[in-house]
Coordinates of C-alpha atoms in Angstrom, one line a residue:
M84 CA 190.1 -28.8 -44.1
A85 CA 189.8 -29.7 -40.4
N86 CA 192.8 -27.5 -39.6
V87 CA 191.1 -24.6 -41.4
F88 CA 187.9 -25.2 -39.4
S89 CA 189.8 -25.4 -36.1
N90 CA 191.8 -22.2 -36.7
D91 CA 188.6 -20.3 -37.7
Q92 CA 186.3 -21.7 -35.0
D93 CA 185.4 -18.2 -33.8
S94 CA 183.8 -17.5 -37.2
F95 CA 181.2 -20.1 -36.5
S96 CA 180.5 -19.0 -32.9
C97 CA 177.5 -16.9 -31.8
S98 CA 178.5 -13.6 -30.3
I99 CA 175.7 -13.8 -27.8
C100 CA 176.2 -17.3 -26.3
L101 CA 179.8 -17.6 -27.5
G102 CA 179.2 -21.2 -28.5
L103 CA 179.0 -22.8 -31.9
F104 CA 175.9 -21.9 -33.9
H105 CA 172.7 -23.8 -33.1
I106 CA 170.2 -23.3 -35.9
P107 CA 172.1 -20.3 -37.3
V108 CA 170.1 -17.3 -38.8
T109 CA 171.4 -14.3 -40.6
I110 CA 169.8 -10.8 -40.1
P111 CA 169.8 -8.1 -42.9
C112 CA 173.0 -6.5 -41.7
G113 CA 174.9 -9.8 -42.4
H114 CA 175.6 -10.9 -38.9
S115 CA 174.6 -14.4 -37.8
Y116 CA 173.3 -15.7 -34.5
C117 CA 171.7 -18.7 -33.0
L118 CA 167.9 -18.6 -33.6
D119 CA 167.0 -18.7 -29.9
C120 CA 169.7 -16.2 -28.9
I121 CA 168.7 -13.4 -31.4
K122 CA 165.0 -14.1 -30.8
G123 CA 165.5 -13.7 -27.0
Y124 CA 167.6 -10.6 -27.6
F125 CA 164.8 -9.0 -29.6
D126 CA 162.1 -10.1 -27.1
Q127 CA 164.1 -8.6 -24.2
R128 CA 164.5 -5.2 -25.8
G129 CA 160.9 -4.9 -27.1
D130 CA 159.4 -1.7 -28.4
Q131 CA 160.4 1.5 -26.7
G132 CA 158.1 4.6 -27.3
G133 CA 156.9 3.3 -30.6
R134 CA 160.3 3.6 -32.1
P135 CA 161.8 0.6 -33.9
T136 CA 164.1 -1.3 -31.5
A137 CA 165.0 -4.3 -33.6
Q138 CA 168.8 -3.8 -33.5
C139 CA 171.9 -5.9 -34.3
P140 CA 173.8 -6.6 -31.1
Q141 CA 177.1 -6.2 -33.0
C142 CA 176.9 -3.3 -35.5
R143 CA 173.8 -1.7 -33.7
Q144 CA 172.0 -1.3 -37.1
T145 CA 168.3 -0.8 -36.4
F146 CA 165.4 -2.1 -38.5
S147 CA 162.0 -0.7 -39.1
A148 CA 160.5 -4.0 -38.3
R149 CA 161.7 -7.2 -36.8
P150 CA 163.4 -9.1 -39.6
A151 CA 162.4 -12.6 -40.5
L152 CA 164.6 -15.2 -38.8
N153 CA 165.3 -18.0 -41.4
K154 CA 167.9 -20.7 -41.0
N155 CA 171.1 -20.2 -42.9
T156 CA 171.7 -23.7 -44.3
L157 CA 175.2 -22.9 -45.6
I158 CA 176.5 -21.9 -42.1
A159 CA 174.6 -24.8 -40.6
E160 CA 176.4 -27.3 -42.9
L161 CA 179.8 -25.7 -42.1
V162 CA 179.1 -25.9 -38.4
E163 CA 178.3 -29.6 -38.7
K164 CA 181.5 -30.2 -40.6
L165 CA 183.4 -28.3 -38.0
K166 CA 181.9 -30.5 -35.2
E167 CA 183.0 -33.6 -37.1
A168 CA 186.5 -32.2 -37.5
L169 CA 186.7 -31.4 -33.9
S170 CA 185.3 -34.8 -32.8
P171 CA 186.4 -37.5 -35.3
R172 CA 185.0 -41.0 -35.1
G173 CA 186.6 -43.0 -32.3
H174 CA 187.7 -39.9 -30.5
C175 CA 187.0 -39.7 -26.8
F176 CA 188.2 -37.5 -23.9
A177 CA 190.2 -38.9 -21.0
G178 CA 188.1 -39.7 -18.0
V179 CA 189.0 -40.5 -14.4
G180 CA 191.8 -43.0 -14.3
D181 CA 192.6 -42.7 -18.0
I182 CA 196.0 -41.8 -19.4
E183 CA 195.9 -38.4 -21.1
C184 CA 197.5 -37.6 -24.5
D185 CA 200.6 -35.5 -24.0
V186 CA 200.0 -33.6 -27.3
C187 CA 196.3 -32.6 -27.0
G188 CA 195.6 -29.0 -25.9
D189 CA 193.1 -28.1 -23.1
S190 CA 190.7 -30.9 -23.9
K191 CA 192.9 -34.0 -23.2
C192 CA 192.0 -37.1 -25.2
R193 CA 192.5 -40.6 -23.9
A194 CA 195.9 -42.0 -24.8
V195 CA 196.1 -45.4 -26.5
K196 CA 199.8 -45.8 -27.0
S197 CA 203.1 -44.7 -25.4
C198 CA 206.4 -44.2 -27.2
F199 CA 209.6 -45.1 -25.2
V200 CA 211.7 -43.0 -27.5
C201 CA 209.6 -39.8 -27.5
L202 CA 208.7 -40.5 -23.8
A203 CA 205.1 -39.4 -24.6
S204 CA 201.6 -40.9 -24.8
Y205 CA 199.3 -40.3 -27.8
C206 CA 195.7 -40.5 -28.6
E207 CA 194.5 -42.1 -31.8
T208 CA 194.7 -38.9 -33.8
H209 CA 198.2 -37.9 -32.6
L210 CA 199.4 -41.5 -32.8
K211 CA 198.8 -41.4 -36.6
L212 CA 200.8 -38.2 -36.8
H213 CA 203.6 -39.8 -34.7
N214 CA 203.7 -42.9 -37.0
E215 CA 203.8 -40.7 -40.1
L216 CA 206.7 -38.7 -38.7
N217 CA 208.6 -41.9 -37.6
P218 CA 208.0 -44.5 -40.2
G219 CA 209.6 -48.0 -40.2
G220 CA 208.8 -48.8 -36.6
K221 CA 212.0 -47.3 -35.3
H222 CA 210.2 -46.0 -32.2
K223 CA 209.0 -48.6 -29.7
V224 CA 205.3 -48.1 -29.1
V225 CA 203.4 -50.0 -26.4
N226 CA 199.9 -49.8 -25.0
A227 CA 199.5 -46.9 -22.7
T228 CA 199.6 -48.5 -19.3
G229 CA 200.8 -45.7 -17.1
R230 CA 202.0 -42.1 -17.1
M231 CA 205.3 -41.7 -19.0
Q232 CA 206.8 -39.7 -16.2
N233 CA 206.6 -42.8 -14.0
K234 CA 208.9 -44.5 -16.6
I235 CA 211.5 -41.7 -16.5
C236 CA 214.5 -41.6 -14.2
R237 CA 214.2 -38.6 -12.0
R238 CA 217.9 -38.2 -11.7
H239 CA 218.9 -38.4 -15.3
D240 CA 215.6 -37.8 -17.1
K241 CA 216.2 -41.1 -19.1
L242 CA 214.0 -44.1 -19.8
L243 CA 214.0 -46.7 -17.0
E244 CA 215.0 -49.9 -18.8
V245 CA 217.5 -51.7 -16.5
F246 CA 216.9 -53.6 -13.3
C247 CA 219.5 -53.5 -10.5
C248 CA 219.4 -56.9 -8.8
T249 CA 221.6 -55.6 -6.0
D250 CA 219.3 -52.9 -4.9
Q251 CA 216.1 -54.4 -6.4
Q252 CA 215.4 -51.2 -8.2
I253 CA 214.6 -50.1 -11.8
I254 CA 217.2 -47.7 -13.1
C255 CA 218.3 -46.1 -16.4
L256 CA 221.5 -46.7 -18.3
L257 CA 223.2 -43.7 -16.8
C258 CA 222.5 -45.0 -13.3
T259 CA 224.6 -48.1 -14.1
M260 CA 227.6 -45.8 -14.6
D261 CA 226.8 -43.7 -11.6
E262 CA 225.5 -44.8 -8.1
H263 CA 224.8 -48.3 -9.3
R264 CA 228.3 -48.9 -10.7
G265 CA 229.5 -52.4 -10.1
H266 CA 226.0 -53.7 -9.2
E267 CA 224.5 -56.8 -10.8
T268 CA 222.1 -55.5 -13.4
V269 CA 219.9 -57.1 -16.1
P270 CA 217.6 -55.7 -18.7
A271 CA 214.1 -54.9 -17.4
E272 CA 212.7 -57.5 -19.9
A273 CA 214.9 -60.3 -18.5
E274 CA 213.9 -59.4 -14.9
R275 CA 210.3 -59.3 -16.0
T276 CA 210.7 -62.9 -17.2
E277 CA 212.0 -64.0 -13.9
K278 CA 209.5 -62.1 -11.9
Q279 CA 206.8 -63.5 -14.3
K280 CA 207.6 -66.9 -13.0
L281 CA 207.1 -65.7 -9.4
L282 CA 203.9 -64.1 -10.5
C283 CA 202.7 -67.3 -12.0
E284 CA 203.5 -69.2 -8.8
T285 CA 201.8 -66.5 -6.7
Q286 CA 198.9 -66.5 -9.1
R287 CA 198.7 -70.3 -8.9
K288 CA 198.5 -70.2 -5.1
S289 CA 196.0 -67.3 -5.3
R290 CA 193.8 -69.3 -7.7
K291 CA 194.1 -72.4 -5.5
R292 CA 193.1 -70.4 -2.5
L293 CA 190.3 -68.8 -4.6
Q294 CA 189.1 -72.3 -5.6
H295 CA 189.2 -73.4 -2.0
R296 CA 187.3 -70.4 -0.9
E297 CA 184.7 -70.8 -3.7
K298 CA 184.3 -74.4 -2.6
E299 CA 183.9 -73.3 1.0
F300 CA 181.5 -70.6 -0.1
Q301 CA 179.4 -73.3 -2.0
E302 CA 179.6 -75.6 1.0
V303 CA 178.4 -72.9 3.4
K304 CA 175.7 -71.9 1.0
N305 CA 174.6 -75.6 0.6
A306 CA 174.8 -76.0 4.4
M307 CA 172.7 -72.9 4.8
E308 CA 170.0 -74.2 2.5
T309 CA 170.1 -77.6 4.2
L310 CA 169.8 -75.8 7.5
K311 CA 166.8 -73.9 6.3
R312 CA 165.1 -77.0 5.0
S313 CA 165.9 -78.9 8.2
A314 CA 164.7 -76.0 10.4
A315 CA 161.5 -75.8 8.3
A316 CA 161.0 -79.6 8.8
A317 CA 161.7 -79.3 12.5
V318 CA 159.2 -76.4 12.8
A319 CA 156.6 -78.5 11.0
D320 CA 157.3 -81.5 13.3
N321 CA 157.0 -79.2 16.3
D322 CA 153.7 -77.8 15.1
R323 CA 152.4 -81.3 14.3
C324 CA 153.6 -82.7 17.6
F325 CA 152.1 -79.9 19.7
Q326 CA 148.9 -80.0 17.7
H327 CA 148.6 -83.8 18.6
L328 CA 149.6 -83.0 22.2
M329 CA 147.0 -80.2 22.4
R330 CA 144.3 -82.4 20.9
S331 CA 145.3 -85.1 23.4
I332 CA 145.1 -82.6 26.2
E333 CA 141.8 -81.3 24.9
R334 CA 140.5 -84.9 24.8
R335 CA 141.7 -85.6 28.3
H336 CA 140.2 -82.3 29.4
S337 CA 136.8 -83.3 27.8
E338 CA 137.0 -86.7 29.5
V339 CA 137.7 -85.3 32.9
T340 CA 134.9 -82.7 32.4
E341 CA 132.5 -85.5 31.3
L342 CA 133.5 -87.6 34.3
I343 CA 132.8 -84.7 36.7
R344 CA 129.5 -83.9 34.9
A345 CA 128.5 -87.5 35.0
Q346 CA 129.2 -87.8 38.7
E347 CA 127.4 -84.5 39.2
K348 CA 124.4 -85.7 37.2
A349 CA 124.2 -89.0 39.1
E350 CA 124.4 -87.4 42.5
V351 CA 121.9 -84.7 41.5
S352 CA 119.5 -87.3 40.2
R353 CA 119.9 -89.3 43.5
A354 CA 119.4 -86.1 45.5
K355 CA 116.3 -85.2 43.5
G356 CA 114.8 -88.7 44.2
L357 CA 115.5 -88.3 47.9
L358 CA 114.0 -84.8 47.8
K359 CA 110.8 -86.2 46.2
Q360 CA 110.6 -89.0 48.8
L361 CA 111.1 -86.5 51.6
E362 CA 108.5 -84.2 50.2
Q363 CA 106.0 -87.1 50.2
E364 CA 106.9 -88.1 53.8
I365 CA 106.7 -84.5 54.9
S366 CA 103.2 -84.2 53.3
E367 CA 102.1 -87.5 54.9
L368 CA 103.5 -86.4 58.3
K369 CA 101.7 -83.1 58.0
R370 CA 98.4 -84.8 57.2
R371 CA 98.8 -87.2 60.2
D372 CA 99.8 -84.4 62.4
A373 CA 96.6 -82.6 61.4
E374 CA 94.6 -85.7 62.1
L375 CA 96.2 -86.1 65.5
E376 CA 95.6 -82.5 66.3
Q377 CA 91.9 -82.9 65.3
L378 CA 91.6 -86.2 67.3
S379 CA 93.1 -84.5 70.3
H380 CA 90.3 -82.0 70.4
T381 CA 87.3 -84.4 69.9
D382 CA 84.7 -84.9 72.6
D383 CA 83.8 -88.3 71.3
H384 CA 85.6 -90.7 73.6
I385 CA 84.6 -93.7 71.7
H386 CA 85.9 -92.3 68.4
F387 CA 89.1 -91.2 70.1
L388 CA 89.8 -94.7 71.4
Q389 CA 88.9 -96.3 68.1
S390 CA 91.0 -93.9 65.9
L391 CA 94.2 -93.6 68.0
P392 CA 95.4 -97.2 67.4
L393 CA 95.0 -96.7 63.7
L394 CA 97.0 -93.5 63.7
N395 CA 99.8 -95.1 65.7
E396 CA 100.0 -97.9 63.2
Q397 CA 100.5 -95.5 60.3
S398 CA 103.7 -94.0 61.8
G399 CA 106.5 -96.1 60.3
T400 CA 110.1 -96.5 61.4
D401 CA 112.0 -93.3 60.7
V402 CA 115.2 -93.7 58.7
I403 CA 117.8 -91.2 59.7
M404 CA 119.7 -89.8 56.7
R405 CA 123.2 -88.4 57.0
V406 CA 123.5 -85.5 54.6
N407 CA 127.0 -84.4 53.5
T408 CA 127.1 -80.7 53.9
H409 CA 130.7 -80.3 52.7
I410 CA 130.3 -81.6 49.1
S411 CA 133.3 -80.5 46.9
F412 CA 135.3 -81.5 43.9
G413 CA 138.4 -79.9 45.5
E414 CA 140.3 -83.2 45.5
V415 CA 139.8 -83.3 41.7
G416 CA 141.2 -79.8 41.4
Q417 CA 144.2 -80.7 43.6
S418 CA 144.9 -83.8 41.4
L419 CA 144.7 -81.6 38.3
F420 CA 147.1 -79.1 39.9
M421 CA 149.6 -81.9 40.7
L422 CA 149.3 -83.2 37.2
K423 CA 150.0 -79.7 35.8
R424 CA 153.0 -79.4 38.1
R425 CA 154.4 -82.8 37.0
L426 CA 153.9 -81.9 33.3
E427 CA 155.6 -78.6 33.8
D428 CA 158.6 -80.3 35.5
Q429 CA 158.8 -82.9 32.8
W430 CA 158.6 -80.2 30.1
T431 CA 161.4 -78.2 31.8
E432 CA 163.7 -81.2 31.7
E433 CA 162.7 -82.1 28.1
E434 CA 163.0 -78.4 27.0
A435 CA 166.6 -78.3 28.4
E436 CA 167.5 -81.4 26.3
M437 CA 165.8 -80.0 23.2
S438 CA 167.5 -76.6 23.7
K439 CA 170.9 -78.4 23.9
A440 CA 170.1 -80.4 20.8
V441 CA 169.1 -77.3 18.9
K442 CA 172.2 -75.3 19.9
H443 CA 174.4 -78.2 18.9
I444 CA 173.6 -77.5 15.3
H445 CA 176.2 -75.3 13.6
T446 CA 176.6 -74.3 9.9
V447 CA 180.3 -73.6 10.2
L448 CA 182.4 -76.0 12.3
L449 CA 185.6 -75.0 14.1
P450 CA 188.5 -74.4 11.7
E451 CA 190.8 -77.3 11.0
Y452 CA 194.4 -76.0 11.6
R453 CA 196.9 -77.4 9.1
T454 CA 200.1 -75.5 9.7
R455 CA 202.4 -75.1 12.7
E456 CA 201.9 -71.3 12.7
E457 CA 198.1 -71.8 13.1
F458 CA 198.6 -74.0 16.1
L459 CA 201.2 -71.7 17.7
K460 CA 198.6 -69.0 18.0
Y461 CA 197.1 -71.0 20.8
L462 CA 200.4 -72.0 22.5
H463 CA 200.3 -71.8 26.3
P464 CA 203.1 -72.9 28.6
F465 CA 202.3 -75.5 31.3
T466 CA 204.3 -77.5 33.8
L467 CA 203.5 -80.8 35.6
D468 CA 202.6 -80.8 39.3
P469 CA 205.2 -82.8 41.3
A470 CA 202.6 -83.4 44.0
T471 CA 200.7 -85.7 41.7
V472 CA 203.7 -87.8 40.6
R473 CA 203.9 -91.5 41.6
N474 CA 207.2 -93.1 42.7
S475 CA 207.6 -94.9 39.3
L476 CA 207.6 -91.7 37.4
Q477 CA 210.3 -89.1 37.0
L478 CA 210.0 -85.5 35.9
S479 CA 212.4 -83.7 33.7
K480 CA 214.1 -80.4 34.5
G481 CA 211.5 -77.7 34.7
N482 CA 208.7 -80.2 35.2
L483 CA 207.9 -80.2 31.4
M484 CA 208.2 -83.9 30.7
V485 CA 207.5 -87.2 32.5
S486 CA 209.0 -90.6 32.0
H487 CA 208.8 -94.1 33.6
T488 CA 211.7 -95.1 35.8
N489 CA 212.7 -98.3 37.7
V490 CA 214.4 -96.2 40.4
A491 CA 212.0 -95.1 43.1
T492 CA 211.5 -91.4 43.2
S493 CA 210.2 -89.3 45.9
Y494 CA 208.7 -85.8 45.5
R495 CA 207.8 -83.6 48.3
N496 CA 204.2 -84.1 49.6
G497 CA 203.8 -87.3 47.5
P498 CA 201.1 -88.1 45.0
E499 CA 197.6 -86.7 45.7

């Protein structure tokens, strides 16, 4: 049934879109189309001059009115069966990297098996046909692992099934009687067994290296996490330490400020007291000066003589004050400047030590060389300097080795 459908696929194709029917409809003349295709065809032509223009695209039969477009269920069922026949369950087309079936037509299916007798690869559908034509398992069939042309001898067009140990090459049976005559040969299966042992050893080493790298990966990952935690803790300690330091500096700053303000307050208070005292003395002196001035102009000789001694008694001993006109806290500022300088110098030294300690931390240490080849990468020739050799030492030829000797030796220039 599937073959019938496949051979008559054109009968189920729309003549407008040339594809399989999608919602097939049949117009009165008997021709069938996709619903959207014929509807679009009718819409595109439209009415011209009032004349009926509903016309079949194939036979050109015209209709007085646009015919009803009803789904043809019979054709729709046949189309569905045709699709199932063309795409059976489990069928899939070959993609990039897949091995194609050698029997399929234009649309190549993915091959699942290869026959070493037929020298061809088959998809599931054609594999069933192959097995039906070759019953009893006479043909050796294996999983499709490569294109069959890669398994064919290009010289003799025969299957490659012999391994030449002399030339380390896969050959066919005819090659053993031709250019490989007299060479040591074994069946490909036997060589595969030997090579499998080498593969197992290589795989063992590879897996061991993989395990080692995975271990190193985990160690580096753990070290990175430890580093992050340690760095976070160091940053927290740094913040905490500098916060304490800044609070201490702020406290010292406040203490020095309070000391300056206290001294300022004390001296200002003392100065105010002196100013008040001086104001009183000035007022008293002005009053006495006025009295003396008044007395100097009196005409009463008796009053003058009686009052003058009293005024002389009122003038006390003058205390000479030495006023500092260069008052300044400059020395305090100089002391603070020197303190700042000493702290900066101390911080520079400590910062260098901290920077050295920080840069000393490494997640990955220098590699540990295990083999001679790894050490030879850093080989550098050197010779011993005869000028530094003592008399009890003797150099070998080329100045490469030194040994102790009881015979006094003398090298030019002597030891330095």
